[in-house]
Every structure is written in structure tokens, then in C-alpha cells.
Coordinates of C-alpha atoms and ligand atoms in Angstrom, one line a residue:
X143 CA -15.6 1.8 49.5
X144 CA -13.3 5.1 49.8
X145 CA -15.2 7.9 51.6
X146 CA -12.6 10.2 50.9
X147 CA -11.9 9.2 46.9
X148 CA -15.5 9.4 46.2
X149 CA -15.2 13.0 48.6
X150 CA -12.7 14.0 45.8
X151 CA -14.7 13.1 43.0
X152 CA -18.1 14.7 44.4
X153 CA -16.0 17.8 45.2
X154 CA -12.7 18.2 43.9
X155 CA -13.4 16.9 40.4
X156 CA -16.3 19.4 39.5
X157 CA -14.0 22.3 40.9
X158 CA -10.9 20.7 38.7
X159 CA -13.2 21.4 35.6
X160 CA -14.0 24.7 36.7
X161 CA -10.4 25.9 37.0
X162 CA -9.6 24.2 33.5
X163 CA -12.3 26.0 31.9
X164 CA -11.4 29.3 33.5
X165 CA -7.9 29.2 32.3
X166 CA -8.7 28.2 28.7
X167 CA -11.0 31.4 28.6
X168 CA -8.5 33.7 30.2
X169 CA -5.2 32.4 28.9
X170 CA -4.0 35.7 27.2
X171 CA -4.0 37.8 30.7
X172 CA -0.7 38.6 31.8
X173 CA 0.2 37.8 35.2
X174 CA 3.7 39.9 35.4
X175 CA 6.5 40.6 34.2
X176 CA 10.3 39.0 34.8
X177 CA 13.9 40.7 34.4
X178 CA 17.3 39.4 34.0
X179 CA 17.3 39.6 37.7
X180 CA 14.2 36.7 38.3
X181 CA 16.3 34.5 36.0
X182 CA 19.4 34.7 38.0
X183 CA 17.6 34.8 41.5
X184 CA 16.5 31.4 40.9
X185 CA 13.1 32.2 39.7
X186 CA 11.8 33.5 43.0
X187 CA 8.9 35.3 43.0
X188 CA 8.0 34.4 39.2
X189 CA 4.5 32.8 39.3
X190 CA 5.0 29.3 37.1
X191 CA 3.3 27.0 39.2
X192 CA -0.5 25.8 40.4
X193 CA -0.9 24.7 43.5
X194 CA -4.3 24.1 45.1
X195 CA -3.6 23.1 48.6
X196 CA -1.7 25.6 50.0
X197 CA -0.7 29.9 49.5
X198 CA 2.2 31.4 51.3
X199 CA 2.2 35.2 52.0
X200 CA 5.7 36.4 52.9
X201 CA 4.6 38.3 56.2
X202 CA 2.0 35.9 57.3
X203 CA 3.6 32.6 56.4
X204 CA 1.3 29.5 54.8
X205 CA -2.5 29.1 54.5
X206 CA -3.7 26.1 54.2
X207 CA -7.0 26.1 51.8
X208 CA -7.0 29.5 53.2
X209 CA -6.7 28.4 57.1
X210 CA -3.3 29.6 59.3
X211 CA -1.5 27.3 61.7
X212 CA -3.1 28.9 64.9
X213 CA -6.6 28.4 62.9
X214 CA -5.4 24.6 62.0
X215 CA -4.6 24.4 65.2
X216 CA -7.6 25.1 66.7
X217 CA -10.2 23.6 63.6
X218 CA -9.1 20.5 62.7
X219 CA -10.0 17.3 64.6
X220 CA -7.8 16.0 67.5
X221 CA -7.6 12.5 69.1
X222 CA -10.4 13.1 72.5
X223 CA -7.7 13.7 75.2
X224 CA -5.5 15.6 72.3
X225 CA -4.4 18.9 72.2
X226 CA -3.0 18.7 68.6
X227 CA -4.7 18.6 65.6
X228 CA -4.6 15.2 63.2
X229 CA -2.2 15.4 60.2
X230 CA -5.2 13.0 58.5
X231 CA -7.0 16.3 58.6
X232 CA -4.6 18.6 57.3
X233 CA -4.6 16.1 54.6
X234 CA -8.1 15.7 53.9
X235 CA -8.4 19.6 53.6
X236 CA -5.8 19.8 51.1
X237 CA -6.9 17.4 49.1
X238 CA -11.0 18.2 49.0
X239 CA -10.8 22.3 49.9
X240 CA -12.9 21.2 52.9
X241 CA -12.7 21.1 57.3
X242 CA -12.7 17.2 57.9
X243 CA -15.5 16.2 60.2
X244 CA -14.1 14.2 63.1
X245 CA -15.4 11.3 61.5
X246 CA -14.1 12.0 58.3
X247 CA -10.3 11.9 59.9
X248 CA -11.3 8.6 61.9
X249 CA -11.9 7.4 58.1
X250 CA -8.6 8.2 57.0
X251 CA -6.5 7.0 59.7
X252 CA -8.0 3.3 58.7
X253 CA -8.0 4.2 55.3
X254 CA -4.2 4.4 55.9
X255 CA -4.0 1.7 58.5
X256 CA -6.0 -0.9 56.1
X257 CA -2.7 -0.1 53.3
X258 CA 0.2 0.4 55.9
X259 CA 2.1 -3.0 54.4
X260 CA 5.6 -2.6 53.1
X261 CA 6.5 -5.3 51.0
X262 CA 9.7 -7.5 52.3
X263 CA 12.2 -6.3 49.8
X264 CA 11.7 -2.7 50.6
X265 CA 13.2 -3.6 54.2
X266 CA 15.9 -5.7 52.7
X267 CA 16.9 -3.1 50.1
X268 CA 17.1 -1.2 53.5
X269 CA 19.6 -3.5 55.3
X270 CA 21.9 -3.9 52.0
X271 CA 23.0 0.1 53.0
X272 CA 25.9 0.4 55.1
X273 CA 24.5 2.1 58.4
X274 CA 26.6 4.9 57.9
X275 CA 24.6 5.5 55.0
X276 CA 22.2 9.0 55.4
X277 CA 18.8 8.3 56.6
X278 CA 17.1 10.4 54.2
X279 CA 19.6 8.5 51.4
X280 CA 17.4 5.0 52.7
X281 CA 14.5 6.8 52.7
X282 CA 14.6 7.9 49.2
X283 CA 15.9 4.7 47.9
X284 CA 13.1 2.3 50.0
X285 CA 10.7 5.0 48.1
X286 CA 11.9 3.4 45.1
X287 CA 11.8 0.6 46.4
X288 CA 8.2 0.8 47.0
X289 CA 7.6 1.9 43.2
X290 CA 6.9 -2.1 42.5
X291 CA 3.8 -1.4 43.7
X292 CA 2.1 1.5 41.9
X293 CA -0.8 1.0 40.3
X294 CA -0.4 3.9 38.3
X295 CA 2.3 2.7 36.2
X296 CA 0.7 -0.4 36.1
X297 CA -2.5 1.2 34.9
X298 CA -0.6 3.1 31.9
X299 CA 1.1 0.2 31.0
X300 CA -2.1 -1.4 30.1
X301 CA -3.4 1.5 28.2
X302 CA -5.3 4.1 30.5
X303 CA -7.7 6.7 29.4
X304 CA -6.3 10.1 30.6
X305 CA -9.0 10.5 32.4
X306 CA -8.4 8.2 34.3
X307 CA -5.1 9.6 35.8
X308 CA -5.8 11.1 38.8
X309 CA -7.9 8.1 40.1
X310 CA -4.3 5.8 40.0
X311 CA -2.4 8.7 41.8
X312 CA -4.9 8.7 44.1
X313 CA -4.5 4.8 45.0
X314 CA -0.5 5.1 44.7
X315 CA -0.6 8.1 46.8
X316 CA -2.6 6.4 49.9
X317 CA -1.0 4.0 49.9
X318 CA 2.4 5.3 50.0
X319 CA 1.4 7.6 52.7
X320 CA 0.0 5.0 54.8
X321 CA 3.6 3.3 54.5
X322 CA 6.0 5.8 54.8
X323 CA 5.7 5.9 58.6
X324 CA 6.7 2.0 58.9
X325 CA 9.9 2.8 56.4
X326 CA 10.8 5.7 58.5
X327 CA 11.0 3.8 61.7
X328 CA 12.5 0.8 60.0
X329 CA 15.3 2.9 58.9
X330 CA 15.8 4.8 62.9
X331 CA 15.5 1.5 64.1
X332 CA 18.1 -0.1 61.9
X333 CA 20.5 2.7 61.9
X334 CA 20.6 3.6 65.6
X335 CA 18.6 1.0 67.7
X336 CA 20.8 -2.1 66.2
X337 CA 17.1 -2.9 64.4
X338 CA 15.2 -3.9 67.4
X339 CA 12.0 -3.3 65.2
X340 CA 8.7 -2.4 66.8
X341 CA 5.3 -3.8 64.9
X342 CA 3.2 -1.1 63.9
X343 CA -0.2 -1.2 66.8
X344 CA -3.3 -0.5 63.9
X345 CA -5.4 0.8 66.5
X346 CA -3.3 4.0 66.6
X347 CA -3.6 7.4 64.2
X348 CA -0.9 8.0 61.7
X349 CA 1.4 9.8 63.5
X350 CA 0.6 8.0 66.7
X351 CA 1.9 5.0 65.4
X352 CA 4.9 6.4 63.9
X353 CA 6.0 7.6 67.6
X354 CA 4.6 4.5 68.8
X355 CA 7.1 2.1 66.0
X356 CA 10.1 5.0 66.8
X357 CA 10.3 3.8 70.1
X358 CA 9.3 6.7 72.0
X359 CA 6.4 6.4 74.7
X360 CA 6.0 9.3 76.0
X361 CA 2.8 10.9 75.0
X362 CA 3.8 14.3 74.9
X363 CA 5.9 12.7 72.2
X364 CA 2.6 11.7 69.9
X365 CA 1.4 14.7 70.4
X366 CA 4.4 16.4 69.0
X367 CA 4.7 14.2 66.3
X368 CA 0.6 15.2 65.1
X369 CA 1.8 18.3 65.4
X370 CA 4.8 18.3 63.7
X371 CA 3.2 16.2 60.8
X372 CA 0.9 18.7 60.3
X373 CA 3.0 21.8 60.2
X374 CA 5.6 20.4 58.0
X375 CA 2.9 19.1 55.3
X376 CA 3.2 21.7 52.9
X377 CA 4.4 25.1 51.8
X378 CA 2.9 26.0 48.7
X379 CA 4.6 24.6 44.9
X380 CA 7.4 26.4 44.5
X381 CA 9.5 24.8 47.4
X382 CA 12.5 23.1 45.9
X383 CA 10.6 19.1 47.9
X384 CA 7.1 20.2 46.3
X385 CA 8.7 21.7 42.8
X386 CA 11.0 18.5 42.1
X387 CA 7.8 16.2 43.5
X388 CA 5.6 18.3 40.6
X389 CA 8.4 18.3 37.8
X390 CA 9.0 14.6 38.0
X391 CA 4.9 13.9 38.5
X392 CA 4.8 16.0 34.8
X393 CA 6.6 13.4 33.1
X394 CA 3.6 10.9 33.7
X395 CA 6.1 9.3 36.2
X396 CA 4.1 7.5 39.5
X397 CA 4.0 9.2 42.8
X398 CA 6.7 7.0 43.9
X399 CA 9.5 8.4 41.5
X400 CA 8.0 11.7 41.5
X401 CA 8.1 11.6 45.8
X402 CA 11.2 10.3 45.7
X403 CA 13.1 12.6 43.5
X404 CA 10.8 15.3 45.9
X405 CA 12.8 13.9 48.8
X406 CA 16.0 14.0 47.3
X407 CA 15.6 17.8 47.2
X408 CA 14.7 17.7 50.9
X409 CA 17.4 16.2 51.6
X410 CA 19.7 19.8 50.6
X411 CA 21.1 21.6 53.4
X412 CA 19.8 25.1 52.1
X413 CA 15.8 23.0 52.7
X414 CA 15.1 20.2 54.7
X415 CA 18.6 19.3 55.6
X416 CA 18.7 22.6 57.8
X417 CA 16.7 20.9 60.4
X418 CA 19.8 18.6 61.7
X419 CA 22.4 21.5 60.5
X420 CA 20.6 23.5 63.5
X421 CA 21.1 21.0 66.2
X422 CA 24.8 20.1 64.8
X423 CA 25.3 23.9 64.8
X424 CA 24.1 24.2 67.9
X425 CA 26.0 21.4 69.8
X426 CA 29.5 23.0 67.5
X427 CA 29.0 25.8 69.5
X428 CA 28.6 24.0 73.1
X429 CA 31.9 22.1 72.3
X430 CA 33.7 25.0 71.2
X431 CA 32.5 26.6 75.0
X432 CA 33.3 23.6 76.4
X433 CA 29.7 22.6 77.4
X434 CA 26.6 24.6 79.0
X435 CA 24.6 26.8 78.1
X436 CA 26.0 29.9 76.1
X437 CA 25.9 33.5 76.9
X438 CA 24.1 36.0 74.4
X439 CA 27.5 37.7 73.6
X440 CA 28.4 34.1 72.6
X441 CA 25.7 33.0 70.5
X442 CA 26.1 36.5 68.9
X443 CA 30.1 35.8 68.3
X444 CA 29.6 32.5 67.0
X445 CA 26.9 33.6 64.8
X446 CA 30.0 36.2 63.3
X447 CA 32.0 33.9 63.3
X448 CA 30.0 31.5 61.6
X449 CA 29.1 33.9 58.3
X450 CA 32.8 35.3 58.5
X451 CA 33.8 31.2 57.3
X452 CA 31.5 31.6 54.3
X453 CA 28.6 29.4 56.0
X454 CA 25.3 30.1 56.5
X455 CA 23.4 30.4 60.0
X456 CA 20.9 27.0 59.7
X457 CA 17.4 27.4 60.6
X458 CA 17.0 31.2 59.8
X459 CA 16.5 33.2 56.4
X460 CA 13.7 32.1 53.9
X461 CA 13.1 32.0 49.7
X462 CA 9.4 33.9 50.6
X463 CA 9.1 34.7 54.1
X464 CA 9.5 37.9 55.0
X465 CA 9.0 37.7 59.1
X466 CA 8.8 34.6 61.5
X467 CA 7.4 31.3 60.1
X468 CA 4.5 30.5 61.8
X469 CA 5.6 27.0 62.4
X470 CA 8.1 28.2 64.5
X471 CA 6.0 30.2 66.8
X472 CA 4.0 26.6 66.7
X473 CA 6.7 25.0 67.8
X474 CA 7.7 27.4 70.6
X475 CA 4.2 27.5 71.8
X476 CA 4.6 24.1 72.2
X477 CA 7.6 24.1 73.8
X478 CA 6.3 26.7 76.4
X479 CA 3.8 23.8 77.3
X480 CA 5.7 20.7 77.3
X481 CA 9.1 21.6 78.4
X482 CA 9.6 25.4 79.5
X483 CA 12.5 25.0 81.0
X484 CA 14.6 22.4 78.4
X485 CA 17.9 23.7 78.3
X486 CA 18.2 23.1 74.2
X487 CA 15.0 24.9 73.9
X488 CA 16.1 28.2 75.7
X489 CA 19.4 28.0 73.6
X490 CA 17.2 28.2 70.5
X491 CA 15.0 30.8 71.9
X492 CA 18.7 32.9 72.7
X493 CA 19.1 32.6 69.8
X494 CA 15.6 33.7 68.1
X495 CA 16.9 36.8 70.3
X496 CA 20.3 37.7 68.9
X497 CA 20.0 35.8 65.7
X498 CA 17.9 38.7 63.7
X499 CA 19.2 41.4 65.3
X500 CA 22.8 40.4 63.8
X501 CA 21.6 38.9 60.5
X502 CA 19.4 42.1 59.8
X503 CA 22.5 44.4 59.7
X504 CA 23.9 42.1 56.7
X505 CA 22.1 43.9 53.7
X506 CA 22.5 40.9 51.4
X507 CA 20.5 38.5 53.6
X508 CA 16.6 39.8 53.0
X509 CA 15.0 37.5 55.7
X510 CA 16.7 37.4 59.3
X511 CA 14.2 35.8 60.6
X512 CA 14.0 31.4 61.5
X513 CA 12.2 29.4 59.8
X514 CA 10.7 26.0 60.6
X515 CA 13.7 24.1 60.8
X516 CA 15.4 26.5 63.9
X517 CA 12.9 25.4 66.2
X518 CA 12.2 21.4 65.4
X519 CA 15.5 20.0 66.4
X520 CA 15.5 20.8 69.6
X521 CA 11.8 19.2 70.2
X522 CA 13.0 16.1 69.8
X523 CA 16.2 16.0 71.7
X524 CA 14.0 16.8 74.5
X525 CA 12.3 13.4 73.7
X526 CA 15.5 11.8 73.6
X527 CA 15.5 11.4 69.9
X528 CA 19.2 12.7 69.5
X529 CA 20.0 11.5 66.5
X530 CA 19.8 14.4 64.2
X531 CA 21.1 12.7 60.5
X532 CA 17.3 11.1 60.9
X533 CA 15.2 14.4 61.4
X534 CA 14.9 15.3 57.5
X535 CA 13.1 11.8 57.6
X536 CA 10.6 13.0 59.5
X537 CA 10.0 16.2 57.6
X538 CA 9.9 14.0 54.5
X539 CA 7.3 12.1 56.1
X540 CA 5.1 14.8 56.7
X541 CA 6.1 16.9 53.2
X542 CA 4.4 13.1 51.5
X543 CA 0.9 15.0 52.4
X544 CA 1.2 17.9 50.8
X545 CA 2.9 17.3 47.5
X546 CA 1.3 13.9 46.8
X547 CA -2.0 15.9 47.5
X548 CA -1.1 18.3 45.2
X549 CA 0.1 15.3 42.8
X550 CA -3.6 14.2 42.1
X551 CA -5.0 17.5 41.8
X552 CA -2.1 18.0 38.9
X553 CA -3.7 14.8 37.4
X554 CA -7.3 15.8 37.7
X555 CA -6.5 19.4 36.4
X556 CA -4.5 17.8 33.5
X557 CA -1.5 19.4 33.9
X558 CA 1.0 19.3 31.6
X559 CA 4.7 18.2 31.3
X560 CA 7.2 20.7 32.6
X561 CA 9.4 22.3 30.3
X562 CA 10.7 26.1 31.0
X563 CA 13.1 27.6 28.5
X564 CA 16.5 28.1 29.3
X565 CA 19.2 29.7 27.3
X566 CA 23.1 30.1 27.3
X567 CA 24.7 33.1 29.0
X568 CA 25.7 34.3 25.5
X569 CA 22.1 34.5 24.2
X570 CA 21.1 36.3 26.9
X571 CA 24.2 39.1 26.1
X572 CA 23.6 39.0 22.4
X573 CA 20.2 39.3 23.1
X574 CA 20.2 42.1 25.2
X575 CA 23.0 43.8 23.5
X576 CA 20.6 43.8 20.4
X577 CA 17.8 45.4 22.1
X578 CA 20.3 48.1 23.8
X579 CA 21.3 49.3 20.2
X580 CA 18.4 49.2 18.6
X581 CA 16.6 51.7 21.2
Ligands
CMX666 N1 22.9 32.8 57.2 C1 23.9 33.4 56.4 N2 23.7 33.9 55.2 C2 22.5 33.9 54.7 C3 21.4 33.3 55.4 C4 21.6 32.8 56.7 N3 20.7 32.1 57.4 N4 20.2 33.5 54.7 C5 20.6 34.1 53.5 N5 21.9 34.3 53.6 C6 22.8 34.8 52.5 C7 22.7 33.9 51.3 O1 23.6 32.8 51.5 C8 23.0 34.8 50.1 O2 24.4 35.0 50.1 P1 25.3 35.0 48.7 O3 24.6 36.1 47.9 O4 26.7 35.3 49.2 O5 25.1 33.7 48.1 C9 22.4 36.1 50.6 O6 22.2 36.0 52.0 C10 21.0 36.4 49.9 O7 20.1 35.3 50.3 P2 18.6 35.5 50.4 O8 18.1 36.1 49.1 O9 18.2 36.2 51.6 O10 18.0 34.0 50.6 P3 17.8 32.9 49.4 O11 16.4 33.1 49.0 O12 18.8 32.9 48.4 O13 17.9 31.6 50.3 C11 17.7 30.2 52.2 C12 17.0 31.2 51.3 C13 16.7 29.6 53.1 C14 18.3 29.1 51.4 C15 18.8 31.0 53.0 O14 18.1 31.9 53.8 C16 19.6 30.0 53.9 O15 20.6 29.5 53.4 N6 19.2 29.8 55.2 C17 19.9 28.8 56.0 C18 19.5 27.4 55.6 C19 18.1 27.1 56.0 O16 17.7 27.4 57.2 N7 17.3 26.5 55.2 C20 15.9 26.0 55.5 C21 14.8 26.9 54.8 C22 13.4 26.3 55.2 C23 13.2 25.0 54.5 O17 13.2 24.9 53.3 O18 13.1 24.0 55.3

């Protein structure tokens, strides 16, 4: 028995129906209109995409089903002596459009505990790396790995009814959630802790046991970890993890190529990548002081300098967001609990100072504010974790929930493949040329 499946196909399956029905009836209305300009901005703000589990407003940052992160904060279950709330909530919601009950969570978390096995040549495909290989490079490639296992393909292989799609992507997807966090460790543990591995403890939540198998003890730790998992879940579809996850998924391809290639996109500097570019960006400009912690006027010349070299400032500007991410002010707020006085953490709130002022007299840039990535970095230096070439691992980890989410309700709405029209450059001259003359 699978509470939460037969949760999805009690709740999620009639509203699936719904939405088809709706948008065979009301297919001719037109949504907007695009210019030469959308083409060559990459697409932003050109509505292409369904995504059911999340909508991000560029002043107030991401609703979940409708719910903020303060309102996550505060709704969704949490352990009994827990402040933060349960990324096995965050999912649920997603996925059914509903609050989890406390219960429902406890469900999940053995749901996911019951399927946490990694087969053995997922961890040796992991040791054949070299260890100076990236950690989100292992990560995508034990992804792969896993793919042996879906059911899904499986399943079409031996002739499945359409129908019957979303019920596959819904095993392949629990399950590879419930593994991810014993991959992720494996690959910390092997690339920096000369893999002294730690066996998962089952009696644990999800992210619980991912700190727990990390190697950190410290409970302030776990509780960063819920947190963090549940922030860094999802940001609606058109995000270049949850886009690629989508594309891939619209080729019929499992939830483990489709992930996969969604973490590969993660894994870019201008998106997930940012979070270790911030520490490393940080620590550049400490060495370049020789040490300590840097003066306003400093942080505000390296940030000059930094654009003056044709490089970006990590951490701040967004596609969509228009003011502060909200998972930053998260983060902060839990900083101002746990660790008020961290050094690394009052650098990065320096910065939050100077950064926008200086970025918002540079008319190209049209966000100077930081986004999730500016603040996560320096969490978990202050838990010791200091090894920032792994902290895209953890967002990937997290990200899993959202777009695989989003992956079965594609299947259950019947989605379609993916295929946009593109044209040359000269098509679009002669094109508009034409239209130029003829008016
Ligand atoms: N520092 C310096 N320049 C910046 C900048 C920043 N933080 N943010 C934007 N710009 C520049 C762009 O590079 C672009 O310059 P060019 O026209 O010379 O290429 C110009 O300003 C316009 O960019 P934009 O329209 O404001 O932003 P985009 O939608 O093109 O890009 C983003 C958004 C996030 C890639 C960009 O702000 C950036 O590179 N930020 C730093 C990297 C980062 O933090 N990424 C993480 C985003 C969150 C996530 O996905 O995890």
C-alpha cells in the first residue's frame, strides 16, 4: 500500500482531467504576445510551460501551491523538537495541491526509507572517477547510473497503455528520491573524507539522514539541511534544472535521464553552480586582503573590480525576481538564530548591504538584488562543511522534489513532446525585412 500514490490518484488525477478538458475547450485564447526581443532574451517571460507545483511572482518570489516560504515555514509539519519544516511535506504538497498532515509526512519519510537502496554498481561507477572529478559531474553520472532500475522504461518496453504513464514515473520518481541522499553522501565521503562511508540510520527523516551519512552531528546542522531541502525544491518550470528535467521527460525518457540531464543544467555557474562561486568569491577576496574580515569600501571595490574583469557578481541578480528572494531572507533568518555572530555570515550580510546599492547603478543588470545561492554557502562553512565544489550537490538533491513532482503531473496531464521552432538569423531578417516593405 502507497498512501501517497493512491493520495495522487484520489486527488491529483481527477484535477489532471479537469485541466486537460479546460485547455481543449479554450485552446484558441491568446495568452500574449512575443517580439524579436523575447527571442533573443532567452525566452524570458514568454509563457511556454505548465507547471503545477509551484508560481514565481518577480516581487514576491515563489509560491508553493500558492503557500510562501514564511507560510511553509510555519504550515508544514516539523520533527516534535524541530523548528524547520519537513522537505517530505513540501513534497507531498506539490505533488497532491494539499497541506500534509503530520502523519502523512511520517508516511513518506518511510515510504522513502523502505526504497533508499543504491544498487552496488552505482557506487563503483562512483569510485572509477578520478576524485578530482566535480561532485555534481558524479552525481549526474551515478543518476545514470541508477537508470538500471526504472520501472518506467521497463514498463514501456513491454508495451504500456499511456495511461499508464504517470503511475511508472511515480514508482521511478520515489524511489530515486529516496536514494539520492545515500549517492550524495557517498560521493562527499569519497571525494573529501578518503570514503570513510557512514550507513544510512532508517529511523531518521530524509534530510536527517542525509546530515546524519554527511558526517555532520550537530543538530543545528539537520535542521539546516530540512530547511535547506525545502527551500531549494522548486522554482516554478522555466528554471534552466526544471526546464531541461521537463524537455528530456517529453521525450518519454525515465525520470532518471530526464533528472539527470536536469542536473547537468544545475550544474552552470549562471544557476546552481553560483552557490560555491559565492563562497570561492568570497574567500578570493579575503586572500586578496590578506585575511579578515573586509571593510564596506572593500567589498564595494572588489565588487568594481570584479564586473570591470567581465565577470559576474555570484549569488545576486535573477531571470524573474525582481527584489530579494525569499529563500535568502530564510536563510538569514536562520542565521540570526543559529550563528549571529559567524564571521562568513556577516561578510555575506556586508555584502547584501553594498552589493545592490552598486549593482543598481549598472542599468543593464535589471535585478541587484541576491538570490538563493548568496546566502547558502556560508551556512554550511559554519557547520564545517567547507568544501564548496560539493554544494550544487546539495541543491540537486533538493531540486529532485520539485521537478520529479512536476515530472508525474506532466505524465498524468499527457503532456506532449517538446518541440519549439527555431529559425536562422537570416529568416528572421528576410522575414522582417518583408513585412517592413510591405507596410
Ligand atoms: N553581476 C554582474 N553582472 C550581472 C549580474 C551580476 N550578478 N546579473 C546580471 N548581470 C549582467 C548580465 O551578465 C548581463 O550582462 P551582458 O548583457 O553583458 O551579458 C546583464 O547584466 C543583463 O542581465 P539580466 O537581464 O539582469 O539577467 P539575466 O536574466 O540575463 O541573468 C542571472 C540572470 C542570474 C544569470 C544573472 O543575474 C547572473 O549571472 N547572476 C550571477 C550568477 C548567479 O547568482 N546565478 C544564480 C541564480 C539563481 C539560481 O538559479 O540558482
Amino acid at each position: 500500500m502507497d498512501k501517497l500514490k493512491d493520495k495522487f490518484a484520489e486527488l491529483a488525477l481527477p484535477k489532471a482531467a479537469q485541466i486537460k478538458e479546460y485547455i481543449k475547450a479554450n485552446g484558441e485564447f491568446v495568452l500574449g504576445q512575443y517580439n524579436l526581443d523575447s527571442v533573443f532574451s532567452g525566452e524570458k517571460g514568454m509563457i511556454g510551460l505548465i507547471t503545477e507545483t509551484s508560481l514565481l511572482d518577480p516581487e514576491e518570489g515563489i509560491r508553493f501551491r500558492g503557500y510562501s516560504i514564511p507560510e511553509l515555514r510555519d504550515k508544514l509539519p516539523k520533527l516534535k523538537n524541530g523548528n524547520e519544516p519537513l522537505p517530505e511535506g513540501v513534497f507531498y504538497l506539490m505533488l497532491t495541491g494539499e497541506l500534509p498532515t503530520d502523519e502523512d509526512v511520517h508516511d513518506v519519510t518511510n515510504n522513502w526509507a523502505r526504497r533508499a537502496i543504491v544498487p552496488k554498481h552505482v557506487f563503483n561507477l562512483i569510485d572509477s572517477f578520478p576524485i578530482s572529478a566535480h561532485p555534481m559531474t558524479q552525481f549526474s553520472a551515478a543518476i545514470m547510473a541508477l537508470q538500471t532500475e526504472s520501472e518506467f522504461a521497463e514498463a514501456y518496453r513491454n508495451g504500456m497503455n499511456k495511461k499508464d504513464y504517470w503511475e511508472y514515473t511515480y514508482e521511478d520518481t520515489m524511489n530515486l528520491i529516496a536514494r539520492l541522499p545515500r549517492v550524495a553522501a557517498y560521493i562527499y565521503r569519497r571525494t573529501y573524507k578518503n570514503s570513510d562511508h557512514i550507513e544510512p540510520n532508517a529511523k531518521l527523516d530524509w534530510a536527517g539522514n542525509l546530515a546524519h551519512m554527511l558526517g555532520y552531528k550537530d543538530d543545528g546542522f539537520k535542521e539546516l539541511m530540512r530547511l535547506y531541502m525545502t527551500i531549494h525544491s522548486d522554482h516554478e518550470g522555466g528554471n534552466v534544472s526544471a526546464h531541461s528535467t521537463h524537455l528530456v521527460g517529453s521525450a518519454l525518457s525515465d525520470p532518471y535521464l530526464s533528472l539527470s540531464a536536469g542536473m547537468n543544467g544545475l550544474a552552470g555557474p549562471l544557476h546552481g553552480l553560483a552557490n560555491q562561486e559565492v563562497i570561492r568569491w568570497v574567500l578570493d577576496l579575503q586572500k586578496e586582503l590578506g585575511g579578515g574580515k573586509p571593510s564596506k569600501d572593500q567589498i564595494k571595490a572588489y565588487i568594481l573590480k570584479t564586473i570591470s574583469e567581465g565577470k559576474v557578481i555570484p549569488g545576486y541578480g535573477h531571470a524573474v525576481l525582481r527584489k530579494t528572494d525569499p529563500r535568502f531572507t530564510a536563510q538569514m533568518e536562520f542565521a540570526k538564530k543559529h550563528m549571529p555572530n559567524d564571521e562568513l555570515v556577516n561578510i555575506v550580510w556586508d555584502i547584501y548591504e553594498i552589493a545592490p546599492e552598486v549593482l543598481g547603478t549598472i542599468s543593464k543588470i535589471k535585478n541587484p538584488w541576491p538570490n538563493v545561492d548568496a546566502h547558502s554557502g556560508s551556512l554550511l562553512v559554519h557547520y564545517g562543511m567547507m568544501e564548496y565544489d560539493f554544494y550544487t550537490v546539495l541543491f540537486g538533491v533538493s531540486r529532485a522534489l520539485g521537478v520529479l513532482a512536476s515530472l508525474i503531473w506532466d505524465r498524468a496531464l499527457g503532456l506532449p513532446l517538446e518541440r519549439p521552432k527555431s529559425v536562422t538569423f537570416d529568416w528572421i531578417k528576410k522575414t522582417i525585412d518583408a513585412k517592413k516593405v510591405s507596410a
